[in-house]
mmCIF file of C-alpha atoms and ligand atoms in Angstrom:
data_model
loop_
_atom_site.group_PDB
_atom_site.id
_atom_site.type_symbol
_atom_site.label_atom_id
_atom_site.label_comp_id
_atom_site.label_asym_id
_atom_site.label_seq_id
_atom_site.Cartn_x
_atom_site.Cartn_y
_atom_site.Cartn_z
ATOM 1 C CA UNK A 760 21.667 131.849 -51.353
ATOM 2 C CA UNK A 761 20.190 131.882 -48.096
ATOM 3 C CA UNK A 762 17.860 134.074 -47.931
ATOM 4 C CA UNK A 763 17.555 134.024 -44.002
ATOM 5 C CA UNK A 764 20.875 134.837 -43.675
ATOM 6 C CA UNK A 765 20.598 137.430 -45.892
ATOM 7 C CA UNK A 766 17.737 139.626 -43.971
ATOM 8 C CA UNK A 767 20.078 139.037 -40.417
ATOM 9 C CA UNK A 768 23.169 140.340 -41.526
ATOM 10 C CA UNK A 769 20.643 143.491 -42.979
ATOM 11 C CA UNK A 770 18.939 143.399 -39.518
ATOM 12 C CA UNK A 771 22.735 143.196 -37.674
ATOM 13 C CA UNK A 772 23.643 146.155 -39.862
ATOM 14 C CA UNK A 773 20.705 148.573 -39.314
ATOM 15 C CA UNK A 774 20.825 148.042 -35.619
ATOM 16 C CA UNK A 775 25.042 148.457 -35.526
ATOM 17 C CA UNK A 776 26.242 152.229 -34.456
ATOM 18 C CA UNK A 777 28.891 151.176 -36.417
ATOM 19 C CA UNK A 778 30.021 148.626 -39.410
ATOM 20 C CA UNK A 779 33.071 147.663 -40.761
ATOM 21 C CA UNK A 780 34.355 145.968 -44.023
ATOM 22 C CA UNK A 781 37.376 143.585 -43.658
ATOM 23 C CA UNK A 782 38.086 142.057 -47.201
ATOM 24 C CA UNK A 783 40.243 139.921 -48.624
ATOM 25 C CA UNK A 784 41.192 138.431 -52.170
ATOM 26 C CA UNK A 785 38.067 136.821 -52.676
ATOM 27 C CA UNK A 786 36.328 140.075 -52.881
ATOM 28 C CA UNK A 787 37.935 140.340 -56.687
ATOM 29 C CA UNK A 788 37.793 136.774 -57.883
ATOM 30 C CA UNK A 789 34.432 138.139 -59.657
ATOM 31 C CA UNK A 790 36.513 141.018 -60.941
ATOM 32 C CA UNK A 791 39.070 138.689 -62.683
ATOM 33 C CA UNK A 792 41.305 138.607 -60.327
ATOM 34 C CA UNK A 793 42.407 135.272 -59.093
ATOM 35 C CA UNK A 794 43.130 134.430 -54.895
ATOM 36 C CA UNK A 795 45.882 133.535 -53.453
ATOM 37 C CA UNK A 796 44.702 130.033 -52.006
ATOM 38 C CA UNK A 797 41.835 128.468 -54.088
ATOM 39 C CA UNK A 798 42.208 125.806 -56.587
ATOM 40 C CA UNK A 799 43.048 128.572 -59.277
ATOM 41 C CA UNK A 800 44.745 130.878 -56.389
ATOM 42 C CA UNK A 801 48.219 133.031 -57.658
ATOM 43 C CA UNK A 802 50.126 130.583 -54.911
ATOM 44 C CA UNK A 803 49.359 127.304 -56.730
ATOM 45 C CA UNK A 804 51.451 128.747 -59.739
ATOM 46 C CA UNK A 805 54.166 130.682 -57.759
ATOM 47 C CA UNK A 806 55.550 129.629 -54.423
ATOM 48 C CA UNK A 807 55.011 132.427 -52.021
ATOM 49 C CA UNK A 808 57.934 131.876 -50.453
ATOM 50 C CA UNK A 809 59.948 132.278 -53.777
ATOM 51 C CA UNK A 810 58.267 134.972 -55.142
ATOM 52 C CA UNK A 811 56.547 136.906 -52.800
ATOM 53 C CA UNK A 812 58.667 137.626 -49.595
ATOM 54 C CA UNK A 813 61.019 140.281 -49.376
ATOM 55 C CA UNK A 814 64.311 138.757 -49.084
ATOM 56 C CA UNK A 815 63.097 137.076 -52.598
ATOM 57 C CA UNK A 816 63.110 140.281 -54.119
ATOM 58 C CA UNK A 817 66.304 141.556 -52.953
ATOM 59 C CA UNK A 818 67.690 138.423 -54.272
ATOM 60 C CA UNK A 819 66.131 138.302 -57.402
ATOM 61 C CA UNK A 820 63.916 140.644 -58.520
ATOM 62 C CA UNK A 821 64.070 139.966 -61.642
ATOM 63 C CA UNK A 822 62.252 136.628 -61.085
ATOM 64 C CA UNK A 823 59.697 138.566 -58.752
ATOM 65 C CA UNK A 824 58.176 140.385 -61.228
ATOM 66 C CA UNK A 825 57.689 137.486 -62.969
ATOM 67 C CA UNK A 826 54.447 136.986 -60.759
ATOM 68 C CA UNK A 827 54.303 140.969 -60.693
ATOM 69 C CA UNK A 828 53.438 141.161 -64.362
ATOM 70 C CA UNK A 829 50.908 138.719 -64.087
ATOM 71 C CA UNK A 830 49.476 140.720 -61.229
ATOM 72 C CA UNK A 831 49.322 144.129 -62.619
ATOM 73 C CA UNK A 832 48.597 142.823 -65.995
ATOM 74 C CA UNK A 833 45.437 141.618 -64.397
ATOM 75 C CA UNK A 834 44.990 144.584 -61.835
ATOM 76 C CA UNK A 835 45.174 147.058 -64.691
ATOM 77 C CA UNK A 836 42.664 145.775 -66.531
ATOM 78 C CA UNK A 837 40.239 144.724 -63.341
ATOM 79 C CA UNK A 838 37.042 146.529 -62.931
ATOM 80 C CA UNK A 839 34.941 146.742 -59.550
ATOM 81 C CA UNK A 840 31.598 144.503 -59.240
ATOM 82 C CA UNK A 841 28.670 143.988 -57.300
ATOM 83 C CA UNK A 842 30.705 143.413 -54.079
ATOM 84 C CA UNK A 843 32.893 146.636 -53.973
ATOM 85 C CA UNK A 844 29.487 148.684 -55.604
ATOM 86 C CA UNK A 845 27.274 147.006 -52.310
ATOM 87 C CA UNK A 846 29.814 148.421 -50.056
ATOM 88 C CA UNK A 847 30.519 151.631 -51.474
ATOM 89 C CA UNK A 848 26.357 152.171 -51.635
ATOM 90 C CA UNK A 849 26.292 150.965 -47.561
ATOM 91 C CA UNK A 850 28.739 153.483 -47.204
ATOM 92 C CA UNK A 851 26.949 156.352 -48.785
ATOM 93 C CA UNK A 852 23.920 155.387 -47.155
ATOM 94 C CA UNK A 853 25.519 156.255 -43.832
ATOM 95 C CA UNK A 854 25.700 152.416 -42.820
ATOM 96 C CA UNK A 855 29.439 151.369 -43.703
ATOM 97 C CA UNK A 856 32.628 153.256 -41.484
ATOM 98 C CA UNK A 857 35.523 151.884 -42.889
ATOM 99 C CA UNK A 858 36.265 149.217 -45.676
ATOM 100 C CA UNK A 859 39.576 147.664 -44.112
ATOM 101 C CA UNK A 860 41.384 145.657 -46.864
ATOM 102 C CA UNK A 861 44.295 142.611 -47.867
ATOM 103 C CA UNK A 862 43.939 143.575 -51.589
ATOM 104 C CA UNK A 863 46.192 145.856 -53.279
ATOM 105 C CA UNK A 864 43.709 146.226 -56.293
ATOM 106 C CA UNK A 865 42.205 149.337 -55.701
ATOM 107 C CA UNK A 866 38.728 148.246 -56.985
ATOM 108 C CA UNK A 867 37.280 149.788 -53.392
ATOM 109 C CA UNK A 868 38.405 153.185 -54.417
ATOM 110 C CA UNK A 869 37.285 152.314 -58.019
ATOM 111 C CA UNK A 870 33.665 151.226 -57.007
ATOM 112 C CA UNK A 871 33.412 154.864 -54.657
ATOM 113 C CA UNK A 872 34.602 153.035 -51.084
ATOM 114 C CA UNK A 873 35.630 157.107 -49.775
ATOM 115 C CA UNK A 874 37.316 155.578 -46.184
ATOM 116 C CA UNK A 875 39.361 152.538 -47.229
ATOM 117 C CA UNK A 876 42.173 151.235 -45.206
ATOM 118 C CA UNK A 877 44.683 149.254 -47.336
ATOM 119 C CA UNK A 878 46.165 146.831 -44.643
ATOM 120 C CA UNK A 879 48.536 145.255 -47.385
ATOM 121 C CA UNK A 880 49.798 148.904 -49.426
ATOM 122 C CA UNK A 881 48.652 149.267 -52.667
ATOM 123 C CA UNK A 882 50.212 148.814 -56.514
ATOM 124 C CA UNK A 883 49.442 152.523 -57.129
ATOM 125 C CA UNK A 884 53.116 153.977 -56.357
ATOM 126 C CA UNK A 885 56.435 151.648 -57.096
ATOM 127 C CA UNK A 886 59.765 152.779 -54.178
ATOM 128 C CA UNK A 887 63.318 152.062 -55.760
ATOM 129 C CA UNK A 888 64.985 149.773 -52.870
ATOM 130 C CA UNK A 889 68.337 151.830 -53.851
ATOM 131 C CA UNK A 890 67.593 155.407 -54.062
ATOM 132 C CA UNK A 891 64.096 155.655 -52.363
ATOM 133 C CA UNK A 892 62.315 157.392 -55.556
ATOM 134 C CA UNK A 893 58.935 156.975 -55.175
ATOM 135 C CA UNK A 894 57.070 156.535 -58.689
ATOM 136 C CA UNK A 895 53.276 156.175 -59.761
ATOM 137 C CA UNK A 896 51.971 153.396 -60.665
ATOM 138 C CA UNK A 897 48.501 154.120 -62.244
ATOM 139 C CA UNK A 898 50.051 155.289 -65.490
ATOM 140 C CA UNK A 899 52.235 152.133 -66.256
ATOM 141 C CA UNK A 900 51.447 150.059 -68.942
ATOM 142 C CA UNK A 901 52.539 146.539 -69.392
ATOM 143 C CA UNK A 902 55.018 147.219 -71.923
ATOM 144 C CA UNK A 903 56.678 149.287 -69.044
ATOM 145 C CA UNK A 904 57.060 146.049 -66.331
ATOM 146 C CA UNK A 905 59.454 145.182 -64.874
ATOM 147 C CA UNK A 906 59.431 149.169 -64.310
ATOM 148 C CA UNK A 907 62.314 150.449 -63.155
ATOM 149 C CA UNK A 908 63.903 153.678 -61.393
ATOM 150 C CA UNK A 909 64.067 156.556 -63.456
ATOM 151 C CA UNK A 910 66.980 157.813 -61.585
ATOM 152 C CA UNK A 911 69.077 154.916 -61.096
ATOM 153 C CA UNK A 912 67.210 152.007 -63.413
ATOM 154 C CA UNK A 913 66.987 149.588 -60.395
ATOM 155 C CA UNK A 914 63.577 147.421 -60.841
ATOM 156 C CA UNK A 915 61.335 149.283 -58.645
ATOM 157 C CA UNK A 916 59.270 147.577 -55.709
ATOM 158 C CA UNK A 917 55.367 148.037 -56.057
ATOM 159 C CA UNK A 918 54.702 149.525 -52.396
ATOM 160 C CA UNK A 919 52.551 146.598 -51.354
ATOM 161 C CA UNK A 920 53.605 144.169 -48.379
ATOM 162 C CA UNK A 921 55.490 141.596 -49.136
ATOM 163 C CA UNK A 922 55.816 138.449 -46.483
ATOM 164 C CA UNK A 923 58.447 139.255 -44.280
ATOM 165 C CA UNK A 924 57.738 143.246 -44.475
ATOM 166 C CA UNK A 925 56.110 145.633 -41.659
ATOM 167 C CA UNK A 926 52.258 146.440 -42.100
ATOM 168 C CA UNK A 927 52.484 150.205 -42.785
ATOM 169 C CA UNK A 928 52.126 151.292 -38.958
ATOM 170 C CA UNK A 929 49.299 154.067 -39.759
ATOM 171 C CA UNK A 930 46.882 151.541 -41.739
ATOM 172 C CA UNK A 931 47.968 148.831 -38.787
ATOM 173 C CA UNK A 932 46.782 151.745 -35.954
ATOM 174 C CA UNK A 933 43.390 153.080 -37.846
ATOM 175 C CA UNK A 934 42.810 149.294 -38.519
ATOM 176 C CA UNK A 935 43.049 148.380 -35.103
ATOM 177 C CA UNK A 936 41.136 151.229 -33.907
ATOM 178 C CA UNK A 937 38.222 150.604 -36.298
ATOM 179 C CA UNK A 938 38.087 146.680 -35.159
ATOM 180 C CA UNK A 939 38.196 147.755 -31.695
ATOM 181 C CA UNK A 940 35.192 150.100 -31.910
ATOM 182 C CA UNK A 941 32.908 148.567 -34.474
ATOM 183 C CA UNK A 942 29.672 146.890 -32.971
ATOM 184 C CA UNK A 943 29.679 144.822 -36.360
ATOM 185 C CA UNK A 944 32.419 143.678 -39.136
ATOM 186 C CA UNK A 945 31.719 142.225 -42.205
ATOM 187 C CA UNK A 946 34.514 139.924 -43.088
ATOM 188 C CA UNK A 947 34.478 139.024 -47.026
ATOM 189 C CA UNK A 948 36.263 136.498 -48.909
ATOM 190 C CA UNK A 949 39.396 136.029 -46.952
ATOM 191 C CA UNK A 950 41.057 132.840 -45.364
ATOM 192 C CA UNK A 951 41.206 134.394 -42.712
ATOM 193 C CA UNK A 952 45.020 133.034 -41.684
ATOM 194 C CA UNK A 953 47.280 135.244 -42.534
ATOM 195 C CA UNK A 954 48.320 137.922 -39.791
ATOM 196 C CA UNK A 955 48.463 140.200 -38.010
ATOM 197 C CA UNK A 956 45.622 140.988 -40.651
ATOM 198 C CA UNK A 957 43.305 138.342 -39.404
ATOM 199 C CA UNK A 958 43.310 139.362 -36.206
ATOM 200 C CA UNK A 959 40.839 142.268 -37.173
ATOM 201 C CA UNK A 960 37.871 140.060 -36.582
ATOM 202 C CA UNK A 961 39.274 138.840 -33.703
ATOM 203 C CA UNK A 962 39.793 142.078 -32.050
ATOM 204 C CA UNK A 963 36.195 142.919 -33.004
ATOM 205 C CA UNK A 964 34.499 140.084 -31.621
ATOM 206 C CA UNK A 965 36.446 140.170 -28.538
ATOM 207 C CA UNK A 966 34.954 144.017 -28.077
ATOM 208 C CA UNK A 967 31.646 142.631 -28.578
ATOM 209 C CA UNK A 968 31.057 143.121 -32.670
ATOM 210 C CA UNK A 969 28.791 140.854 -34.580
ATOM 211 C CA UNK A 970 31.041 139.072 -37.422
ATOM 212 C CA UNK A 971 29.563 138.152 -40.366
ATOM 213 C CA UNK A 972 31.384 135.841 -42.542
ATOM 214 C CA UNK A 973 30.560 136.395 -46.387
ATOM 215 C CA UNK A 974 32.537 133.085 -47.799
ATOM 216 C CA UNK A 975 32.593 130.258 -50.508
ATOM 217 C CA UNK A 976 33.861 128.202 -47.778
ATOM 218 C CA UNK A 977 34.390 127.969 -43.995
ATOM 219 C CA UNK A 978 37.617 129.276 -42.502
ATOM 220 C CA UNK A 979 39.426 129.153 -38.730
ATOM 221 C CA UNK A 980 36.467 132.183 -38.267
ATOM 222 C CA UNK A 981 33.948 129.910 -38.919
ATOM 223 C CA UNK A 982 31.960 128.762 -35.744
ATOM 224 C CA UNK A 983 34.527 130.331 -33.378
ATOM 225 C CA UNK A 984 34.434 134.131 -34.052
ATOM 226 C CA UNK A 985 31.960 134.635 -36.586
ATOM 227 C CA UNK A 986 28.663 134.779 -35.318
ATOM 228 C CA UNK A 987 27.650 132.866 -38.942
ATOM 229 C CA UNK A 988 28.759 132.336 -42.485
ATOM 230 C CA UNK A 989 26.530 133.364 -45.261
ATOM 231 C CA UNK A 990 27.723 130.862 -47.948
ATOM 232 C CA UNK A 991 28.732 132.019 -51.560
ATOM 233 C CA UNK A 992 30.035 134.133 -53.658
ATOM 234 C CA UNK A 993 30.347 138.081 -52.541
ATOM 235 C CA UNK A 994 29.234 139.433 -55.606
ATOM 236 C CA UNK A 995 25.454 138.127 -55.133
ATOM 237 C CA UNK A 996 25.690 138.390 -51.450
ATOM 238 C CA UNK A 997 26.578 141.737 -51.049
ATOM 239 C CA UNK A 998 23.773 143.580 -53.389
ATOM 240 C CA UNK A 999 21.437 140.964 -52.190
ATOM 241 C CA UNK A 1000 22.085 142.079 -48.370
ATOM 242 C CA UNK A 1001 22.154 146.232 -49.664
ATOM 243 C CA UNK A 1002 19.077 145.242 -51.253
ATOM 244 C CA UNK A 1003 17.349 143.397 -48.394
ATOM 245 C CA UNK A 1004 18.997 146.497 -46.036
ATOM 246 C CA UNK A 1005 16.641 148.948 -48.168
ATOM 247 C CA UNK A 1006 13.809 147.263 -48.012
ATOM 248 C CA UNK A 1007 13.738 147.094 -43.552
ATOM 249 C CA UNK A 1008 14.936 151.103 -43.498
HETATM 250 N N1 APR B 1372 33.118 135.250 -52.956
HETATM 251 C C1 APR B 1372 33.431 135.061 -51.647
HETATM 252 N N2 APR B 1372 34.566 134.434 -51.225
HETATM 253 C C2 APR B 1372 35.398 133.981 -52.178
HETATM 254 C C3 APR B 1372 35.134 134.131 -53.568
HETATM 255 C C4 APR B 1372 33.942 134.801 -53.938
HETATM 256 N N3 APR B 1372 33.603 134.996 -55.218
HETATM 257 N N4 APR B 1372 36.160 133.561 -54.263
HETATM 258 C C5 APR B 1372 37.030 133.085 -53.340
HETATM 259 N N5 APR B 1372 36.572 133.322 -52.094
HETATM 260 C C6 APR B 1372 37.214 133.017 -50.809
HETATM 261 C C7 APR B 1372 38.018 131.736 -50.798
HETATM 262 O O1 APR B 1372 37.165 130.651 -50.449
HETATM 263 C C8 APR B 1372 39.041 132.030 -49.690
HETATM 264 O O2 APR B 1372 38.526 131.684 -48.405
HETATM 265 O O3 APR B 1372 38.136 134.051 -50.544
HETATM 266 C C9 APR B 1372 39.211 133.551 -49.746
HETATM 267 C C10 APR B 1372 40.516 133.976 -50.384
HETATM 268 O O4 APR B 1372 41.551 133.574 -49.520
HETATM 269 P P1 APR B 1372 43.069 133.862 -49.957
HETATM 270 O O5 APR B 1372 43.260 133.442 -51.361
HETATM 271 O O6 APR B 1372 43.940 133.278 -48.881
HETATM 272 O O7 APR B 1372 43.184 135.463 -49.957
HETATM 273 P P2 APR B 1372 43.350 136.389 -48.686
HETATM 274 O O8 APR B 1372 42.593 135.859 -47.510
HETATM 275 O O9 APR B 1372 43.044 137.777 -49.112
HETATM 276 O O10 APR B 1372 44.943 136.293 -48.384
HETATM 277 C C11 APR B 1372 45.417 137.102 -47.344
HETATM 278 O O11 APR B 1372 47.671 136.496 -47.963
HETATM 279 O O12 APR B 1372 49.082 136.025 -49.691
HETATM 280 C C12 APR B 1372 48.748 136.979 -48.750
HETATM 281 O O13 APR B 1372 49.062 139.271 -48.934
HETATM 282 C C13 APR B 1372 48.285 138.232 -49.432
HETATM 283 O O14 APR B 1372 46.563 139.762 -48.744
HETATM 284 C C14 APR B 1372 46.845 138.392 -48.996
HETATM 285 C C15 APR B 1372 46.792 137.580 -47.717
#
C-alpha cells in the first residue's frame, strides 16, 4: 500500500472545509458482496440489460428476481467492514459531510455513516408496480422472495434504480449540491462510468475539489479528474488513511 499516498489524502482531508464520500460497489466486495463489473462482477452472470432495466421487469419479473434473490440473499446476510467503519469514524470525527452512494446495501447506515445519500434507492422498502403499496424490506427472509404485494400479490419491485429509471430527484439535488461545494471527494471503488452518478466527481473537480481515487484499478477518473489513485483494496486503505489522519491532528 503506498504509504505516501496514504499520509496526502490524510493531509488533503485535514486541510478540506469540507469532504465527501462517493462510493460505489467496490466498497462491499470485502463485505461479500460481489461488483457489478470485475471478473466475478453480478453482470458477468446476468446480462444487465436482461435483468436489470426496467422494461425487463415489467416484462418479466419473474425472471428479474432471479438475480434479485441472489442479491438480497447476499445483502441480508452482508456485514459492514473496515471501509464503511473508516468512513463512519471520519464522519464522527467532524471530517466526513456526506457519504454519497451507488450501493443499495445499506452497510453505510450499518457501519454508523449518519448523512448518507443513496444515489441508486435502497433494498430496504419493495413498491407494487400495480397498486403502489409500499412494503419493508428489512424483515424479509429468503423464503419470502420473490415477495410479493400483500394487497394484490403482484411481485413487488425493490425501490432501487433500475437502468432506464429516474435517479430519485431529492438524492440527485443534495448529491449535486454536496459535489458542488465540497473542497475534497473521496471516490471509492466505483468504475466510475455509469451516469449521471459519475458525474459527482466531475462536478467536484470542476468547483475546485481534490479527488482522491481509492481503486483496485484505474478508471476514465484516473489521470483526468482525480488528482491521484491510491491503489488497492478499500478495506486497508480506508483505516490505514483514518489511522494516518489521527496521527497529523
Ligand atoms: N477495493 C476498492 N475497489 C474495488 C474493490 C475493493 N476491494 N473491489 C472492486 N473494486 C473496484 C473495481 O476495480 C471497480 O472499478 O470497484 C469498482 C466496481 O465497479 P462496478 O462493478 O462497475 O460498480 P459500480 O461502479 O458501483 O457500478 C455503478 O452500475 O450496474 C450499475 O447500478 C449499478 O450502482 C451500480 C452502477
Amino acid at each position: 500500500m503506498n504509504q505516501q499516498l496514504i499520509q496526502r489524502a490524510a493531509e488533503d482531508i485535514l486541510r478540506s472545509k469540507k469532504t465527501i464520500a462517493f462510493t460505489g460497489a467496490g466498497i462491499s466486495v470485502e463485505s461479500g458482496i460481489p461488483d457489478f463489473r470485475s471478473a466475478e462482477g453480478l453482470w458477468q452472470k446476468y446480462d444487465p440489460e436482461e435483468y436489470a432495466h426496467i422494461h425487463a421487469f415489467y416484462s418479466d419479473p419473474d425472471k428479474v428476481w432471479l438475480m434479485l434473490k441472489d442479491m438480497f440473499t447476499l445483502v441480508m446476510t452482508a456485514k459492514p467492514n473496515p471501509a464503511h467503519i473508516g468512513l463512519a469514524e471520519l464522519e464522527r470525527m467532524g471530517l466526513l459531510s456526506s457519504v454519497i452512494t451507488q450501493n443499495v446495501d445499506g452497510l453505510h447506515q450499518a457501519a454508523g455513516s449518519r448523512n448518507v445519500i443513496e444515489f441508486h434507492g435502497s433494498h430496504r422498502t419493495l413498491s407494487c408496480l400495480k397498486c403502489s403499496t409500499t412494503t419493508d424490506g428489512t424483515s424479509l427472509k429468503i423464503e419470502d422472495l420473490p415477495a410479493r404485494c400483500p394487497r394484490c400479490s403482484s411481485l413487488l419491485k425493490p425501490d432501487v434504480v433500475f437502468f432506464g429509471e429516474p435517479i430519485p430527484p431529492k438524492a440527485q439535488a443534495y448529491s449535486f449540491k454536496e459535489s458542488k461545494s465540497c473542497r475534497a471527494v473521496l471516490v471509492i471503488g466505483t468504475s466510475a462510468i455509469v451516469y449521471p452518478a459519475a458525474s459527482i466527481p466531475i462536478m467536484a473537480k470542476e468547483e475546485g475539489a481534490t479527488v482522491i481515487e481509492i481503486n483496485m484499478e484505474s478508471t476514465p477518473l484516473t489521470g483526468q479528474i482525480s488528482d491521484y489513485l491510491i491503489s488497492g483494496s478499500a478495506g486497508k486503505i480506508i483505516p490505514a488513511i483514518v489511522e494516518e489522519v489521527r496521527r497529523q491532528r
